[in-house]
Amino acid sequence: MNRLPMHGLRRAPEIALDGKWQFRLLPSPKWKTVMVPELWTMREDADRPHYTNVVMPFDEVPPQVPAHNPTGVYRRTVELSPAPGRRTVLHVGAAEGALSVEVNGQPIGTSTDSHLAAEFDITDAVTPGTNTIQLTVAKWSPESYLEDQDHWWHAGLSRSVYLYTVPEIRLADVHAVAGYDPSTELGNLTVTVATTGLDHLTGNDWAIRVHVLGQHHTLAVSPWVTPPTLPPSRGDRSQRPEPRLPADFMDLVSINAAQAPIPTEFRAIPGLDVRQRGPASPAGTAVLTLTDLPVPPWSAETPHLEDLTVELVAPDGTAADATSLRVGFRSVRIEGRDLLVNGRRILVQGVNRHDFDPRTGRVISRELMLAELSLLKRCNVNAIRTAHYPNDPVFLDLCDEIGFYVVDEADIEGHGFASTLADDVRYLPEFLQRVSRMVLRDRNHACVLMWSLGNETGYGANHDAAAAWLRRFEPTRPVHYEGAVALDWHAGHAASDVVCPMYPSFAALEAYSADPRADRPLITCEYAYSQGNSTGGLAEYWRLFETLPGLQGGFVWEFKDHALDPDGDGRLRYGGDFGDHPNDGATLLNGLVLADLTPKPALFEARAVFSPVRIVSDAAAAAEGHLTLRNRQTFADLGGFRLHLRAETADGPLSEVPIPTPSLPPGQETTVEIPAAVRETLSTALALTLTVRTAHDTVWAPAGTEVAVEQVVVPRRLPALPRTAGTGSRDLRHPLLRVPPKLCLWRALTENDSSFALDQRFVRSGFFRLTPTETKTEQDVTIVRYETAFGDEVLHRRTITVLGEGDWTIDEEVTLPEGTTDGLRVGVEFELAEGFDHAGWIGLGPWENYPDRRTGALLGAWKSSIDDLAVPYLVPQENGTRGDTTELVLTGPAGTVRTTHTTPLHINVSRYGLDELEQADHWWKLAPSGRTVVHLDIAHRGVGTALLGPDTRPEHRLTGTSYAWSWRLNLRSH
């Protein structure tokens, strides 16, 4: 109510109101000082954060509001000196909840859209001197049912508040459509300027002046024109009237609409133009059209922007009002099954992103936005879906500048009532308002690739209405809505121009690509679910996206964990930790980075899969002295990068050698020579590593920033184990061994392992508990029979060769119960005495990797502190494993322990045992530990995405019933 129309103008604050406000949470009468913007849920014990994914946090149905409705009142005074002839506008950047505004006790207006600005003209309520502004926010309203996002429920003022003034006659809006024609490589520009205060004048001397591309253009503001009417019939019969119109003249209207030929007698009427539609633009507006502009196009890879300034010029020649914006010339269209930007098919390497800061909730600074986008850009992400509401305009400014494609999503998610809200006519106006206000605010941004009608609100008439309005009002971008295709990828055309499913299976993607009915590009709106130790199969998704027609990538769910730390004590919390009930627990911990922006290993997997440069030749080509590189970009050559090459050896990496960056157009391949200094090392190398770094300083990274690392693995010479017997004990006992090696078939379950869809598969195996029932020795072979938790038998045969004191070779054979079809790991576990600090290994690293998440892992010789090997997923689970390892060395004051493996093994070195990890519900609840628990696995299952999406691919599951491997254990005390 009384909210000013949304617009795309950026009005600078004249009086910033961020900072100290008085606040009270009703019914408390006590006022306290708080710092705006802020969310009271981050500090008020009476109303803490509440996390739900689907269900509403109260037991009501739309549009009912719960009786207990936390309401906060923000109040402050401001000194004003209102200038004659100017209007004062209050800008509230975002209010989480239902906002009511009062100024000097006078009601001003209301707003219920939590993630778009609300502006109010308060001119008639303010006075010279001290003025009191009061903003009241009720947490719940009928519109809350449309903001049921998978996130924390908060309340407060989440974006900046300020005042600005405007003249009575002013700019109302500017709409710039900056297009690009790839066939001519020229741009075109249409600037539509709307004004306030001029649309009622039949003639005026006001003008619009547009500055762009170094030129000035002056346009007249269209006057109000009296609508044409039919002339009245003459009443004078004193003389014979002359004929004025031909017979059947009224047929002309329908003839013209039918585009039929116009009869000759009609064409002969002087001055009659039947296709004339009135003035060139509506009253009070002006339109500038420019064509054939020699301007570089904008894309995520080449984010070229041009300044555009619009002035409203008064009759005396002065600029009465002005605004500036930056435009990028580009085109977006769908052609068949391809989404094209500037005429080229792009691949969407995207993530979903919420506004989030662990210390402040959804209050987020420009500095944090820039840090997030810089990290994503350095990891080759090129697209963002604003899940599930419009972000701060500053965020879109940064996306324009840095270069990201954005799916701009309306603030509509009625997940808890998805089956009803989409067809509930009571909510139709709100659907249309939320979509239209987003479009009006953001349509000038080059980064906006598609408009999204929202998320997880079913599909109904309200969506079709919003999509119809959107296509008519803003046809330069496609419309996106997952709900329209959720049940049928070949349906929902009325509300989605793309097929944008959630968590599709690999088989479904292949089927869609091959289906002759498929008529739209498929871009997953959510996939590669990344909760905890997850994101397995990302490379497999991209094998399909890059090779099958009709598939163009998608948006990983998601960018960041949403654990809160309101007290700043490092004790991050998730659903239920604030006494919130009902809640969805840890479901919001599904990011590629931790809540504090620390990358998880999955982010480095994405960086590798999204690399702008890929080596497409093999070790044989490297042996001949060359590598073949592919430029995976769509628009840019490789001039923005510098390339270096090095050899990885068992003793560590050798010195890098720069190689000339080839002049390679996008999408093309070329061969580069391996420098002689590197080629000479191939005989002892494990792999050749190509490092891709930025060549120039940018806002998102200084020159020399690493953005990708590619490898060619050289055939390995696996170690041979000595077999000559020495003196010593065959018992695997030693002062450095707290617990000698024993069979282990279990890992601390990941959240994917516990997925409902897997139906407790691993628990049913009983492998979480192995009880020895018989141990016997036959010559040099020790045979142990184990009983699983549910009575099945596991047989473990071990042959030990003594090489010396504390030095053994060990041959392992394991037979699992008949009928075993899947498992988590097969290997041994042992624990060392205290006194080990560091680890070194020859294998995949440096970060954690698993069989289905290893594209970003590198083969080499790596070192780390043992503490840093762990990945502190907030919910403790399996973590820290490294694969393809042939040697592990652990050192510290206690001594040195070395394991050598004839077959590469998966290694894991942890401070915690499996029981400790499974019993803790937060990482920070694990007590500091000096333990060293070691796992060596001949087989280890991938991590998959089964909690929401495909399980680990069959080739990365443990389907065998017998395993055998050999290794050496050497222990030396200091």
PDB file of N, CA and C in Angstrom, residues 883-924:
ATOM      1  N   GLY A 883      43.213 -40.962  -2.888  1.00  0.00           N
ATOM      2  CA  GLY A 883      43.310 -42.203  -3.641  1.00  0.00           C
ATOM      3  C   GLY A 883      44.601 -42.348  -4.415  1.00  0.00           C
ATOM      4  N   ASP A 884      44.735 -43.519  -5.070  1.00  0.00           N
ATOM      5  CA  ASP A 884      45.859 -43.830  -5.967  1.00  0.00           C
ATOM      6  C   ASP A 884      47.207 -43.645  -5.286  1.00  0.00           C
ATOM      7  N   THR A 885      47.305 -44.038  -4.042  1.00  0.00           N
ATOM      8  CA  THR A 885      48.518 -43.792  -3.265  1.00  0.00           C
ATOM      9  C   THR A 885      49.397 -45.040  -3.241  1.00  0.00           C
ATOM     10  N   THR A 886      50.664 -44.844  -3.559  1.00  0.00           N
ATOM     11  CA  THR A 886      51.623 -45.955  -3.521  1.00  0.00           C
ATOM     12  C   THR A 886      52.561 -45.875  -2.326  1.00  0.00           C
ATOM     13  N   GLU A 887      52.619 -44.735  -1.663  1.00  0.00           N
ATOM     14  CA  GLU A 887      53.468 -44.623  -0.484  1.00  0.00           C
ATOM     15  C   GLU A 887      52.893 -43.592   0.465  1.00  0.00           C
ATOM     16  N   LEU A 888      52.945 -43.907   1.768  1.00  0.00           N
ATOM     17  CA  LEU A 888      52.507 -42.999   2.827  1.00  0.00           C
ATOM     18  C   LEU A 888      53.605 -42.946   3.879  1.00  0.00           C
ATOM     19  N   VAL A 889      53.991 -41.741   4.284  1.00  0.00           N
ATOM     20  CA  VAL A 889      55.009 -41.565   5.306  1.00  0.00           C
ATOM     21  C   VAL A 889      54.439 -40.644   6.378  1.00  0.00           C
ATOM     22  N   LEU A 890      54.429 -41.113   7.625  1.00  0.00           N
ATOM     23  CA  LEU A 890      53.963 -40.337   8.767  1.00  0.00           C
ATOM     24  C   LEU A 890      55.139 -40.095   9.693  1.00  0.00           C
ATOM     25  N   THR A 891      55.333 -38.838  10.099  1.00  0.00           N
ATOM     26  CA  THR A 891      56.489 -38.494  10.911  1.00  0.00           C
ATOM     27  C   THR A 891      56.063 -37.638  12.094  1.00  0.00           C
ATOM     28  N   GLY A 892      56.938 -37.593  13.097  1.00  0.00           N
ATOM     29  CA  GLY A 892      56.720 -36.780  14.281  1.00  0.00           C
ATOM     30  C   GLY A 892      57.740 -37.138  15.326  1.00  0.00           C
ATOM     31  N   PRO A 893      57.633 -36.568  16.505  1.00  0.00           N
ATOM     32  CA  PRO A 893      58.597 -36.866  17.572  1.00  0.00           C
ATOM     33  C   PRO A 893      58.684 -38.342  17.909  1.00  0.00           C
ATOM     34  N   ALA A 894      57.588 -39.085  17.672  1.00  0.00           N
ATOM     35  CA  ALA A 894      57.595 -40.509  18.040  1.00  0.00           C
ATOM     36  C   ALA A 894      58.402 -41.355  17.081  1.00  0.00           C
ATOM     37  N   GLY A 895      58.527 -40.913  15.821  1.00  0.00           N
ATOM     38  CA  GLY A 895      59.256 -41.736  14.877  1.00  0.00           C
ATOM     39  C   GLY A 895      58.741 -41.552  13.471  1.00  0.00           C
ATOM     40  N   THR A 896      58.962 -42.580  12.630  1.00  0.00           N
ATOM     41  CA  THR A 896      58.563 -42.568  11.230  1.00  0.00           C
ATOM     42  C   THR A 896      57.851 -43.871  10.912  1.00  0.00           C
ATOM     43  N   VAL A 897      56.723 -43.746  10.244  1.00  0.00           N
ATOM     44  CA  VAL A 897      55.969 -44.906   9.777  1.00  0.00           C
ATOM     45  C   VAL A 897      55.790 -44.762   8.277  1.00  0.00           C
ATOM     46  N   ARG A 898      56.147 -45.828   7.561  1.00  0.00           N
ATOM     47  CA  ARG A 898      56.047 -45.800   6.104  1.00  0.00           C
ATOM     48  C   ARG A 898      55.257 -47.017   5.627  1.00  0.00           C
ATOM     49  N   THR A 899      54.319 -46.776   4.739  1.00  0.00           N
ATOM     50  CA  THR A 899      53.624 -47.875   4.079  1.00  0.00           C
ATOM     51  C   THR A 899      53.869 -47.761   2.584  1.00  0.00           C
ATOM     52  N   THR A 900      54.082 -48.894   1.946  1.00  0.00           N
ATOM     53  CA  THR A 900      54.312 -48.952   0.505  1.00  0.00           C
ATOM     54  C   THR A 900      53.330 -49.949  -0.083  1.00  0.00           C
ATOM     55  N   HIS A 901      52.771 -49.638  -1.273  1.00  0.00           N
ATOM     56  CA  HIS A 901      51.660 -50.426  -1.803  1.00  0.00           C
ATOM     57  C   HIS A 901      51.952 -50.814  -3.248  1.00  0.00           C
ATOM     58  N   THR A 902      51.933 -52.096  -3.527  1.00  0.00           N
ATOM     59  CA  THR A 902      52.171 -52.530  -4.909  1.00  0.00           C
ATOM     60  C   THR A 902      50.998 -52.178  -5.809  1.00  0.00           C
ATOM     61  N   THR A 903      49.813 -52.146  -5.233  1.00  0.00           N
ATOM     62  CA  THR A 903      48.635 -51.645  -5.940  1.00  0.00           C
ATOM     63  C   THR A 903      48.237 -50.339  -5.259  1.00  0.00           C
ATOM     64  N   PRO A 904      48.013 -49.269  -6.031  1.00  0.00           N
ATOM     65  CA  PRO A 904      47.638 -48.004  -5.393  1.00  0.00           C
ATOM     66  C   PRO A 904      46.423 -48.169  -4.487  1.00  0.00           C
ATOM     67  N   LEU A 905      46.519 -47.609  -3.299  1.00  0.00           N
ATOM     68  CA  LEU A 905      45.460 -47.708  -2.302  1.00  0.00           C
ATOM     69  C   LEU A 905      44.858 -46.341  -2.011  1.00  0.00           C
ATOM     70  N   HIS A 906      43.696 -46.363  -1.394  1.00  0.00           N
ATOM     71  CA  HIS A 906      43.101 -45.156  -0.817  1.00  0.00           C
ATOM     72  C   HIS A 906      43.621 -45.041   0.607  1.00  0.00           C
ATOM     73  N   ILE A 907      44.116 -43.863   0.975  1.00  0.00           N
ATOM     74  CA  ILE A 907      44.645 -43.670   2.320  1.00  0.00           C
ATOM     75  C   ILE A 907      43.782 -42.677   3.077  1.00  0.00           C
ATOM     76  N   ASN A 908      43.753 -42.839   4.381  1.00  0.00           N
ATOM     77  CA  ASN A 908      43.065 -41.889   5.235  1.00  0.00           C
ATOM     78  C   ASN A 908      43.796 -41.846   6.561  1.00  0.00           C
ATOM     79  N   VAL A 909      44.200 -40.653   6.961  1.00  0.00           N
ATOM     80  CA  VAL A 909      44.898 -40.460   8.236  1.00  0.00           C
ATOM     81  C   VAL A 909      44.091 -39.438   9.033  1.00  0.00           C
ATOM     82  N   SER A 910      43.614 -39.844  10.187  1.00  0.00           N
ATOM     83  CA  SER A 910      42.661 -39.024  10.934  1.00  0.00           C
ATOM     84  C   SER A 910      43.022 -38.977  12.401  1.00  0.00           C
ATOM     85  N   ARG A 911      42.565 -37.947  13.063  1.00  0.00           N
ATOM     86  CA  ARG A 911      42.685 -37.845  14.522  1.00  0.00           C
ATOM     87  C   ARG A 911      41.541 -38.561  15.237  1.00  0.00           C
ATOM     88  N   TYR A 912      40.580 -39.080  14.478  1.00  0.00           N
ATOM     89  CA  TYR A 912      39.385 -39.634  15.105  1.00  0.00           C
ATOM     90  C   TYR A 912      39.061 -41.009  14.544  1.00  0.00           C
ATOM     91  N   GLY A 913      38.536 -41.865  15.405  1.00  0.00           N
ATOM     92  CA  GLY A 913      38.046 -43.155  14.978  1.00  0.00           C
ATOM     93  C   GLY A 913      36.661 -43.041  14.378  1.00  0.00           C
ATOM     94  N   LEU A 914      36.214 -44.113  13.720  1.00  0.00           N
ATOM     95  CA  LEU A 914      34.919 -44.092  13.048  1.00  0.00           C
ATOM     96  C   LEU A 914      33.788 -43.850  14.034  1.00  0.00           C
ATOM     97  N   ASP A 915      33.849 -44.461  15.203  1.00  0.00           N
ATOM     98  CA  ASP A 915      32.782 -44.270  16.189  1.00  0.00           C
ATOM     99  C   ASP A 915      32.693 -42.822  16.638  1.00  0.00           C
ATOM    100  N   GLU A 916      33.848 -42.189  16.833  1.00  0.00           N
ATOM    101  CA  GLU A 916      33.828 -40.783  17.255  1.00  0.00           C
ATOM    102  C   GLU A 916      33.161 -39.910  16.204  1.00  0.00           C
ATOM    103  N   LEU A 917      33.476 -40.158  14.935  1.00  0.00           N
ATOM    104  CA  LEU A 917      32.889 -39.357  13.866  1.00  0.00           C
ATOM    105  C   LEU A 917      31.385 -39.587  13.776  1.00  0.00           C
ATOM    106  N   GLU A 918      30.959 -40.819  13.936  1.00  0.00           N
ATOM    107  CA  GLU A 918      29.533 -41.110  13.780  1.00  0.00           C
ATOM    108  C   GLU A 918      28.707 -40.654  14.978  1.00  0.00           C
ATOM    109  N   GLN A 919      29.317 -40.560  16.118  1.00  0.00           N
ATOM    110  CA  GLN A 919      28.552 -40.200  17.315  1.00  0.00           C
ATOM    111  C   GLN A 919      28.456 -38.683  17.519  1.00  0.00           C
ATOM    112  N   ALA A 920      29.362 -37.934  16.930  1.00  0.00           N
ATOM    113  CA  ALA A 920      29.324 -36.475  17.094  1.00  0.00           C
ATOM    114  C   ALA A 920      28.346 -35.875  16.093  1.00  0.00           C
ATOM    115  N   ASP A 921      27.619 -34.838  16.512  1.00  0.00           N
ATOM    116  CA  ASP A 921      26.679 -34.194  15.599  1.00  0.00           C
ATOM    117  C   ASP A 921      27.173 -32.832  15.101  1.00  0.00           C
ATOM    118  N   HIS A 922      28.285 -32.348  15.628  1.00  0.00           N
ATOM    119  CA  HIS A 922      28.913 -31.123  15.140  1.00  0.00           C
ATOM    120  C   HIS A 922      30.422 -31.318  15.194  1.00  0.00           C
ATOM    121  N   TRP A 923      31.119 -30.833  14.197  1.00  0.00           N
ATOM    122  CA  TRP A 923      32.562 -31.016  14.167  1.00  0.00           C
ATOM    123  C   TRP A 923      33.217 -30.408  15.397  1.00  0.00           C
ATOM    124  N   TRP A 924      32.722 -29.241  15.815  1.00  0.00           N
ATOM    125  CA  TRP A 924      33.370 -28.560  16.930  1.00  0.00           C
ATOM    126  C   TRP A 924      33.136 -29.249  18.274  1.00  0.00           C
TER     127      TRP A 924
END
